[in-house]
């Protein structure tokens, strides 16, 4: 579970995206010498000292009326409001600028912990400007170099120190599930139908739900927490600050969930944006149930449900393990069919396989379908072990991870799904060389 959200803020061209890449360990952000190249916020997951947290990279803030300046300013303000820890990046080669003072002025308004990262200090002679940044009044400046990785460990240590402690579950064996989807697909209506009360505002206006709302309830003796989220819009089309605020809340809701319900509007059919929305849940490795809402608006012809299922399986080939539920939140019809699938997905998500049984399956799989030659060698699996659940994660000790072809890994995943109940849950397979 994530410890919280870290926002990286600062004026343009100080190296925020480079530090973002260092922290998450991959080149996800666009890095360019042209000032203001980061137009939209980027999100990533990071791990340090066995602790995981989310990171958000923002566009720069400057005084002059640059393109997208109002949107960028809004992004920073929203990130500041939602973040648990803020990393303020400045340029150690330039010294304090007017833009730095503008960002600092924005940061004075928050009580959130702030880490002042003085970037581009990759040589001793470039550290002369570091003491100058005490003048910003934001604590001790930490010299670093995003390009060379110098000082990033110190920043990560500080982040872990300042992030809030993990919250324990309030109820024994509670199942947390969130509802995600495009705006106006009926998530709030479905929440009301599930709770059988008007817990949240229901409206036909897009984007009515701005915040994520957690509600505990019991059903058939089981504890559940439903998390209703604001509608997600495609990142490139999110210009209004309120929509960006909603996106952060939705991502946080997904992170807190065990199971994610992707809600699709049956009357509009499958949209490209539906695939984008579920990508957030896939990136977070959450169990997924596909919910087709407004089924009452679809003409009930013979095989209409099976035909719609074929379309879903064709469009969401990467979600062939996710169960599909058809219902109408407005009419409160078929709501009862949803919970067995939520329970099954949660059970799969938390499932553990005995080590002896796992290795029998791995050995049989290699006999039935020997690994192909790949990258100059043939894979040999010596031993396997499940190292985690949520999602089920398997480490395979092999002669060389480079010999694992993606199609053979897919074959092994399918074998595991054939032998065990992993409906609704992703599976992670990690290869390590046996020393």
Short mmCIF file of C-alpha atoms in Angstrom, two decimals:
data_model
loop_
_atom_site.label_atom_id
_atom_site.label_comp_id
_atom_site.label_asym_id
_atom_site.label_seq_id
_atom_site.Cartn_x
_atom_site.Cartn_y
_atom_site.Cartn_z
CA UNK A 1 0.00 0.00 0.00
CA UNK A 2 1.25 3.47 -0.86
CA UNK A 3 2.42 5.68 1.98
CA UNK A 4 1.07 8.78 0.23
CA UNK A 5 1.59 11.31 -2.56
CA UNK A 6 4.75 13.32 -3.23
CA UNK A 7 4.49 16.39 -5.49
CA UNK A 8 7.53 17.76 -7.34
CA UNK A 9 7.12 21.50 -7.93
CA UNK A 10 9.27 24.40 -9.10
CA UNK A 11 9.79 26.95 -11.84
CA UNK A 12 10.44 25.79 -15.43
CA UNK A 13 13.69 24.17 -16.56
CA UNK A 14 15.09 23.43 -13.09
CA UNK A 15 15.11 19.65 -13.70
CA UNK A 16 11.87 18.50 -12.07
CA UNK A 17 11.21 15.83 -14.68
CA UNK A 18 14.78 14.52 -14.42
CA UNK A 19 14.41 14.14 -10.65
CA UNK A 20 10.96 12.58 -11.17
CA UNK A 21 12.54 9.99 -13.48
CA UNK A 22 15.27 9.26 -10.94
CA UNK A 23 12.76 8.75 -8.15
CA UNK A 24 10.45 6.40 -10.07
CA UNK A 25 13.37 4.69 -11.81
CA UNK A 26 12.29 5.10 -15.42
CA UNK A 27 12.13 7.71 -18.19
CA UNK A 28 8.39 8.39 -18.02
CA UNK A 29 8.45 12.19 -18.19
CA UNK A 30 9.46 14.11 -21.31
CA UNK A 31 12.80 15.80 -20.66
CA UNK A 32 13.89 18.70 -22.85
CA UNK A 33 16.08 21.78 -22.46
CA UNK A 34 13.25 23.98 -23.67
CA UNK A 35 11.65 25.73 -20.69
CA UNK A 36 8.13 24.62 -19.84
CA UNK A 37 8.22 21.35 -21.79
CA UNK A 38 6.16 19.56 -19.09
CA UNK A 39 2.61 20.57 -19.94
CA UNK A 40 0.62 18.08 -17.91
CA UNK A 41 1.14 16.36 -14.64
CA UNK A 42 2.69 12.91 -14.77
CA UNK A 43 2.22 10.20 -12.18
CA UNK A 44 4.46 7.36 -11.08
CA UNK A 45 5.11 4.83 -8.34
CA UNK A 46 8.33 4.78 -6.35
CA UNK A 47 9.84 2.45 -3.78
CA UNK A 48 12.55 3.23 -1.25
CA UNK A 49 13.57 1.31 1.87
CA UNK A 50 10.73 -1.18 1.17
CA UNK A 51 8.22 1.71 1.30
CA UNK A 52 6.12 2.64 -1.73
CA UNK A 53 4.62 6.01 -2.54
CA UNK A 54 3.12 7.90 -5.49
CA UNK A 55 4.92 10.75 -7.22
CA UNK A 56 3.46 13.56 -9.32
CA UNK A 57 5.53 15.73 -11.68
CA UNK A 58 4.12 19.19 -12.38
CA UNK A 59 4.62 21.86 -14.97
CA UNK A 60 6.70 24.91 -14.00
CA UNK A 61 5.47 28.20 -12.58
CA UNK A 62 6.90 31.51 -13.73
CA UNK A 63 5.98 35.18 -13.55
CA UNK A 64 5.88 35.99 -17.27
CA UNK A 65 2.72 35.17 -19.21
CA UNK A 66 4.06 32.00 -20.84
CA UNK A 67 1.80 29.57 -22.77
CA UNK A 68 -0.33 27.37 -20.52
CA UNK A 69 0.84 29.43 -17.53
CA UNK A 70 -2.53 29.56 -15.81
CA UNK A 71 -3.00 25.81 -16.27
CA UNK A 72 0.49 25.10 -14.95
CA UNK A 73 -0.10 27.35 -11.94
CA UNK A 74 -3.34 25.49 -11.23
CA UNK A 75 -1.54 22.16 -11.46
CA UNK A 76 0.99 23.22 -8.85
CA UNK A 77 -1.69 24.58 -6.52
CA UNK A 78 -3.68 21.36 -6.78
CA UNK A 79 -0.62 19.18 -6.30
CA UNK A 80 0.29 21.22 -3.23
CA UNK A 81 -3.20 20.75 -1.82
CA UNK A 82 -3.31 16.99 -2.41
CA UNK A 83 0.32 16.05 -1.67
CA UNK A 84 1.55 14.63 1.62
CA UNK A 85 5.12 15.81 0.93
CA UNK A 86 6.30 18.52 -1.49
CA UNK A 87 9.71 18.52 -3.20
CA UNK A 88 10.55 22.07 -4.32
CA UNK A 89 13.26 21.92 -7.01
CA UNK A 90 15.53 24.91 -7.73
CA UNK A 91 18.54 25.38 -10.03
CA UNK A 92 21.81 25.37 -8.08
CA UNK A 93 23.76 26.81 -11.03
CA UNK A 94 21.53 29.86 -11.42
CA UNK A 95 20.73 30.73 -7.81
CA UNK A 96 17.44 32.15 -6.53
CA UNK A 97 15.26 33.60 -9.27
CA UNK A 98 12.06 35.64 -9.27
CA UNK A 99 10.22 32.50 -10.34
CA UNK A 100 11.62 30.59 -7.35
CA UNK A 101 10.32 33.31 -5.05
CA UNK A 102 6.90 33.08 -6.69
CA UNK A 103 6.75 29.32 -6.10
CA UNK A 104 8.02 29.80 -2.55
CA UNK A 105 5.25 32.33 -1.93
CA UNK A 106 2.73 29.70 -2.99
CA UNK A 107 4.35 27.16 -0.67
CA UNK A 108 4.20 29.50 2.35
CA UNK A 109 0.43 28.92 2.33
CA UNK A 110 0.70 25.20 3.06
CA UNK A 111 1.45 23.32 6.26
CA UNK A 112 2.65 20.28 4.30
CA UNK A 113 6.29 19.24 4.80
CA UNK A 114 8.60 20.68 2.12
CA UNK A 115 11.94 19.37 0.87
CA UNK A 116 14.09 22.01 -0.85
CA UNK A 117 16.11 20.21 -3.55
CA UNK A 118 18.94 22.24 -5.12
CA UNK A 119 19.42 20.52 -8.48
CA UNK A 120 22.33 20.53 -10.98
CA UNK A 121 24.97 20.41 -8.25
CA UNK A 122 27.08 17.66 -9.82
CA UNK A 123 30.49 19.12 -9.02
CA UNK A 124 32.03 20.63 -5.87
CA UNK A 125 32.63 23.99 -7.53
CA UNK A 126 28.92 24.21 -8.39
CA UNK A 127 27.89 24.00 -4.72
CA UNK A 128 28.78 27.62 -3.92
CA UNK A 129 25.21 28.76 -4.57
CA UNK A 130 23.60 26.21 -2.22
CA UNK A 131 23.72 28.34 1.00
CA UNK A 132 21.93 31.13 -0.90
CA UNK A 133 18.74 29.06 -0.92
CA UNK A 134 18.37 29.40 2.84
CA UNK A 135 17.02 32.80 1.83
CA UNK A 136 13.82 31.17 0.61
CA UNK A 137 12.93 30.37 4.21
CA UNK A 138 11.96 26.77 3.46
CA UNK A 139 14.47 24.85 5.55
CA UNK A 140 17.81 23.22 4.76
CA UNK A 141 18.58 22.99 1.03
CA UNK A 142 19.60 19.50 -0.16
CA UNK A 143 22.12 19.60 -3.04
CA UNK A 144 21.56 17.00 -5.75
CA UNK A 145 21.97 16.19 -9.42
CA UNK A 146 19.03 14.59 -11.18
CA UNK A 147 21.18 13.91 -14.26
CA UNK A 148 23.86 12.01 -12.33
CA UNK A 149 21.79 10.68 -9.42
CA UNK A 150 23.87 12.52 -6.82
CA UNK A 151 21.96 13.28 -3.61
CA UNK A 152 18.75 11.54 -4.77
CA UNK A 153 19.14 8.99 -1.97
CA UNK A 154 19.17 11.81 0.60
CA UNK A 155 15.96 13.21 -0.87
CA UNK A 156 14.32 9.77 -0.81
CA UNK A 157 15.39 9.26 2.82
CA UNK A 158 13.78 12.57 3.69
CA UNK A 159 10.60 11.69 1.79
CA UNK A 160 10.21 8.43 3.74
CA UNK A 161 10.83 10.29 7.00
CA UNK A 162 8.12 12.86 6.26
CA UNK A 163 5.40 10.69 4.72
CA UNK A 164 2.48 9.79 7.01
CA UNK A 165 2.44 6.35 8.60
CA UNK A 166 0.35 3.64 6.97
CA UNK A 167 -3.17 3.39 8.28
CA UNK A 168 -4.26 0.00 9.51
CA UNK A 169 -7.56 -1.47 8.32
CA UNK A 170 -10.47 -0.35 10.46
CA UNK A 171 -12.35 -3.64 10.08
CA UNK A 172 -11.21 -7.25 9.97
CA UNK A 173 -11.02 -8.65 6.42
CA UNK A 174 -12.71 -5.58 4.95
CA UNK A 175 -12.90 -5.40 1.15
CA UNK A 176 -12.21 -1.96 -0.29
CA UNK A 177 -13.47 -1.34 -3.79
CA UNK A 178 -13.61 1.79 -5.90
CA UNK A 179 -15.70 2.76 -8.90
CA UNK A 180 -13.86 4.31 -11.84
CA UNK A 181 -14.93 5.28 -15.32
CA UNK A 182 -15.59 8.10 -17.72
CA UNK A 183 -17.76 10.97 -16.48
CA UNK A 184 -21.49 10.31 -16.46
CA UNK A 185 -21.41 6.50 -16.73
CA UNK A 186 -23.39 6.16 -13.50
CA UNK A 187 -20.80 5.60 -10.79
CA UNK A 188 -22.60 7.70 -8.19
CA UNK A 189 -25.93 6.07 -9.04
CA UNK A 190 -24.32 2.67 -8.62
CA UNK A 191 -22.88 3.72 -5.26
CA UNK A 192 -26.37 4.74 -4.13
CA UNK A 193 -27.85 1.47 -5.39
CA UNK A 194 -25.20 -0.50 -3.51
CA UNK A 195 -25.79 1.43 -0.31
CA UNK A 196 -29.53 1.70 -0.91
CA UNK A 197 -29.45 5.29 0.27
CA UNK A 198 -28.72 8.73 -1.12
CA UNK A 199 -25.17 8.86 0.28
CA UNK A 200 -23.77 10.93 -2.62
CA UNK A 201 -25.25 13.48 -5.00
CA UNK A 202 -26.54 11.94 -8.23
CA UNK A 203 -26.75 14.17 -11.26
CA UNK A 204 -26.67 13.89 -15.05
CA UNK A 205 -24.13 16.73 -15.21
CA UNK A 206 -20.60 15.51 -16.03
CA UNK A 207 -18.15 15.74 -13.20
CA UNK A 208 -20.63 16.23 -10.35
CA UNK A 209 -18.52 14.07 -8.04
CA UNK A 210 -15.35 16.03 -7.32
CA UNK A 211 -14.06 14.13 -4.30
CA UNK A 212 -13.57 10.48 -3.44
CA UNK A 213 -16.08 9.41 -0.78
CA UNK A 214 -15.43 6.34 1.40
CA UNK A 215 -18.44 4.58 2.90
CA UNK A 216 -18.37 1.50 5.12
CA UNK A 217 -21.25 -0.98 4.97
CA UNK A 218 -22.02 -4.60 5.78
CA UNK A 219 -23.56 -7.13 3.41
CA UNK A 220 -24.19 -10.78 4.26
CA UNK A 221 -21.98 -10.43 7.32
CA UNK A 222 -18.99 -9.06 5.36
CA UNK A 223 -17.36 -5.64 5.76
CA UNK A 224 -16.99 -3.51 2.64
CA UNK A 225 -15.80 0.01 1.93
CA UNK A 226 -16.99 1.56 -1.32
CA UNK A 227 -14.97 4.47 -2.69
CA UNK A 228 -16.83 6.62 -5.21
CA UNK A 229 -14.54 8.70 -7.43
CA UNK A 230 -14.84 11.59 -9.80
CA UNK A 231 -14.93 10.74 -13.50
CA UNK A 232 -11.55 10.39 -15.14
CA UNK A 233 -10.79 12.23 -18.33
CA UNK A 234 -7.94 11.62 -20.74
CA UNK A 235 -4.83 13.38 -19.43
CA UNK A 236 -4.27 15.38 -22.60
CA UNK A 237 -7.81 16.75 -22.41
CA UNK A 238 -7.81 17.73 -18.74
CA UNK A 239 -7.48 21.50 -18.77
CA UNK A 240 -9.77 22.66 -15.98
CA UNK A 241 -8.12 22.59 -12.60
CA UNK A 242 -11.17 20.97 -11.05
CA UNK A 243 -10.81 17.99 -13.41
CA UNK A 244 -7.14 17.65 -12.49
CA UNK A 245 -8.11 17.77 -8.83
CA UNK A 246 -10.61 14.98 -9.51
CA UNK A 247 -7.96 12.91 -11.32
CA UNK A 248 -5.63 12.99 -8.30
CA UNK A 249 -8.48 11.97 -6.02
CA UNK A 250 -9.42 9.08 -8.34
CA UNK A 251 -5.83 7.85 -8.47
CA UNK A 252 -5.64 7.97 -4.69
CA UNK A 253 -8.91 6.03 -4.47
CA UNK A 254 -7.55 3.32 -6.79
CA UNK A 255 -4.43 3.08 -4.67
CA UNK A 256 -6.53 2.51 -1.51
CA UNK A 257 -8.66 -0.17 -3.17
CA UNK A 258 -8.34 -3.93 -3.28
CA UNK A 259 -10.80 -4.27 -6.15
CA UNK A 260 -11.54 -1.70 -8.85
CA UNK A 261 -14.87 -1.65 -10.70
CA UNK A 262 -14.56 -0.29 -14.23
CA UNK A 263 -18.01 1.11 -15.00
CA UNK A 264 -19.03 1.20 -18.68
CA UNK A 265 -22.13 2.86 -20.13
CA UNK A 266 -24.01 0.16 -22.05
CA UNK A 267 -26.06 2.73 -23.96
CA UNK A 268 -22.93 4.39 -25.40
CA UNK A 269 -20.92 1.23 -25.92
CA UNK A 270 -17.20 0.83 -25.36
CA UNK A 271 -15.19 4.02 -25.83
CA UNK A 272 -11.44 4.42 -26.29
CA UNK A 273 -11.39 6.45 -23.11
CA UNK A 274 -12.63 3.41 -21.17
CA UNK A 275 -9.33 1.70 -21.99
CA UNK A 276 -7.40 4.74 -20.85
CA UNK A 277 -9.30 4.95 -17.57
CA UNK A 278 -8.72 1.30 -16.66
CA UNK A 279 -5.04 1.83 -17.37
CA UNK A 280 -4.75 3.57 -13.99
CA UNK A 281 -5.96 0.41 -12.25
CA UNK A 282 -3.70 -1.81 -14.36
CA UNK A 283 -0.68 0.33 -13.49
CA UNK A 284 -1.57 -0.07 -9.80
CA UNK A 285 -1.89 -3.89 -10.21
CA UNK A 286 -5.39 -3.98 -8.72
CA UNK A 287 -8.06 -6.66 -9.05
CA UNK A 288 -10.63 -5.57 -11.64
CA UNK A 289 -14.32 -6.25 -12.29
CA UNK A 290 -15.94 -4.84 -15.44
CA UNK A 291 -19.41 -3.44 -14.73
CA UNK A 292 -21.74 -2.72 -17.64
CA UNK A 293 -24.22 -0.16 -16.30
CA UNK A 294 -27.46 1.13 -17.87
CA UNK A 295 -28.19 -2.32 -19.26
CA UNK A 296 -31.88 -1.41 -19.10
CA UNK A 297 -31.33 1.03 -21.99
CA UNK A 298 -30.08 -1.69 -24.36
CA UNK A 299 -32.71 -3.56 -26.46
CA UNK A 300 -32.87 -7.06 -24.95
CA UNK A 301 -32.64 -9.13 -28.09
CA UNK A 302 -31.56 -12.75 -28.18
CA UNK A 303 -27.84 -13.13 -27.34
CA UNK A 304 -27.49 -9.37 -26.71
CA UNK A 305 -25.52 -9.99 -23.52
CA UNK A 306 -23.21 -12.56 -25.09
CA UNK A 307 -22.61 -10.27 -28.08
CA UNK A 308 -21.72 -7.37 -25.78
CA UNK A 309 -19.40 -9.69 -23.85
CA UNK A 310 -17.62 -10.60 -27.11
CA UNK A 311 -17.09 -6.89 -27.80
CA UNK A 312 -15.64 -6.33 -24.35
CA UNK A 313 -13.29 -9.31 -24.66
CA UNK A 314 -12.18 -8.10 -28.07
CA UNK A 315 -11.59 -4.50 -26.94
CA UNK A 316 -10.09 -5.40 -23.54
CA UNK A 317 -7.89 -8.35 -24.50
CA UNK A 318 -5.53 -7.39 -21.69
CA UNK A 319 -8.40 -7.94 -19.21
CA UNK A 320 -9.45 -11.43 -20.23
CA UNK A 321 -9.24 -12.48 -16.57
CA UNK A 322 -11.73 -9.83 -15.37
CA UNK A 323 -15.35 -10.93 -14.75
CA UNK A 324 -18.17 -8.95 -16.37
CA UNK A 325 -21.38 -7.91 -14.59
CA UNK A 326 -24.46 -6.44 -16.28
CA UNK A 327 -26.80 -4.26 -14.21
CA UNK A 328 -28.86 -1.10 -14.00
CA UNK A 329 -28.00 1.21 -11.12
CA UNK A 330 -31.01 3.41 -11.83
CA UNK A 331 -33.49 0.53 -11.60
CA UNK A 332 -31.42 -1.29 -8.95
CA UNK A 333 -31.66 -4.42 -11.06
CA UNK A 334 -29.03 -7.20 -10.98
CA UNK A 335 -27.11 -5.43 -8.17
CA UNK A 336 -26.95 -8.74 -6.30
CA UNK A 337 -24.89 -10.27 -9.14
CA UNK A 338 -22.09 -7.80 -8.45
CA UNK A 339 -20.99 -8.92 -5.00
CA UNK A 340 -20.09 -12.54 -5.78
CA UNK A 341 -17.70 -11.19 -8.42
CA UNK A 342 -16.21 -8.62 -6.02
CA UNK A 343 -15.72 -11.36 -3.42
CA UNK A 344 -14.15 -13.69 -5.98
CA UNK A 345 -11.81 -11.01 -7.29
CA UNK A 346 -10.73 -10.16 -3.75
CA UNK A 347 -10.19 -13.82 -2.90
CA UNK A 348 -8.04 -14.21 -6.03
CA UNK A 349 -6.14 -11.03 -5.25
CA UNK A 350 -5.18 -12.30 -1.77
CA UNK A 351 -4.65 -15.97 -2.74
CA UNK A 352 -1.44 -17.84 -1.88
CA UNK A 353 -0.13 -20.96 -3.58
CA UNK A 354 1.82 -23.61 -1.67
CA UNK A 355 5.46 -23.68 -2.78
CA UNK A 356 5.49 -27.45 -3.44
CA UNK A 357 2.35 -27.22 -5.57
CA UNK A 358 3.72 -24.24 -7.50
CA UNK A 359 6.92 -26.08 -8.41
CA UNK A 360 5.04 -29.17 -9.56
CA UNK A 361 3.06 -26.96 -11.93
CA UNK A 362 6.21 -25.21 -13.19
CA UNK A 363 7.97 -28.51 -13.89
CA UNK A 364 4.92 -29.94 -15.67
CA UNK A 365 4.61 -26.76 -17.74
CA UNK A 366 8.20 -27.10 -18.97
CA UNK A 367 7.56 -30.73 -19.96
CA UNK A 368 4.27 -29.97 -21.73
CA UNK A 369 5.64 -26.90 -23.51
CA UNK A 370 9.46 -26.58 -23.37
CA UNK A 371 10.73 -22.97 -23.43
CA UNK A 372 11.84 -21.76 -26.88
CA UNK A 373 15.33 -20.57 -27.78
CA UNK A 374 15.45 -16.83 -27.13
CA UNK A 375 18.28 -14.30 -26.90
CA UNK A 376 20.87 -16.97 -27.57
CA UNK A 377 19.71 -19.49 -24.97
CA UNK A 378 16.91 -21.64 -23.60
CA UNK A 379 15.16 -20.84 -20.34
CA UNK A 380 15.46 -23.28 -17.46
CA UNK A 381 13.26 -22.77 -14.38
CA UNK A 382 14.89 -24.28 -11.30
CA UNK A 383 12.54 -23.15 -8.57
CA UNK A 384 9.58 -20.86 -7.95
CA UNK A 385 8.08 -19.17 -4.92
CA UNK A 386 5.15 -16.85 -4.27
CA UNK A 387 6.65 -13.85 -2.51
CA UNK A 388 3.54 -11.70 -2.13
CA UNK A 389 -0.19 -11.39 -2.63
CA UNK A 390 -2.24 -8.32 -3.61
CA UNK A 391 -1.50 -9.12 -6.39
CA UNK A 392 -0.14 -12.68 -6.39
CA UNK A 393 3.56 -12.27 -7.19
CA UNK A 394 5.80 -15.16 -8.16
CA UNK A 395 9.60 -15.17 -8.33
CA UNK A 396 11.12 -17.77 -10.67
CA UNK A 397 14.78 -18.65 -10.23
CA UNK A 398 16.16 -19.35 -13.70
CA UNK A 399 19.43 -19.78 -15.57
CA UNK A 400 19.02 -16.32 -17.18
CA UNK A 401 16.08 -13.88 -17.13
CA UNK A 402 17.11 -12.80 -20.65
CA UNK A 403 15.94 -16.19 -21.97
CA UNK A 404 12.32 -15.60 -20.90
CA UNK A 405 10.23 -14.80 -23.97
CA UNK A 406 7.07 -12.76 -23.25
CA UNK A 407 4.91 -15.43 -24.91
CA UNK A 408 6.30 -18.12 -22.61
CA UNK A 409 5.68 -15.94 -19.58
CA UNK A 410 2.12 -15.56 -20.80
CA UNK A 411 1.91 -19.36 -21.12
CA UNK A 412 3.05 -19.79 -17.51
CA UNK A 413 0.50 -17.21 -16.34
CA UNK A 414 -2.26 -19.09 -18.16
CA UNK A 415 -1.13 -22.36 -16.56
CA UNK A 416 -1.39 -20.76 -13.13
CA UNK A 417 -4.85 -19.45 -13.97
CA UNK A 418 -5.91 -22.91 -15.16
CA UNK A 419 -4.78 -24.48 -11.88
CA UNK A 420 -5.91 -21.82 -9.41
CA UNK A 421 -8.73 -19.31 -8.98
CA UNK A 422 -7.25 -16.02 -10.10
CA UNK A 423 -10.44 -14.54 -11.57
CA UNK A 424 -10.28 -10.76 -11.57
CA UNK A 425 -6.72 -10.57 -10.28
CA UNK A 426 -3.53 -9.72 -12.15
CA UNK A 427 -0.50 -12.00 -11.73
CA UNK A 428 3.10 -10.78 -11.54
CA UNK A 429 5.95 -13.08 -12.60
CA UNK A 430 9.52 -11.99 -11.84
CA UNK A 431 12.56 -13.87 -13.12
CA UNK A 432 15.82 -13.92 -11.17
CA UNK A 433 19.06 -15.61 -12.06
CA UNK A 434 20.01 -18.40 -9.69
CA UNK A 435 23.43 -17.64 -8.26
#
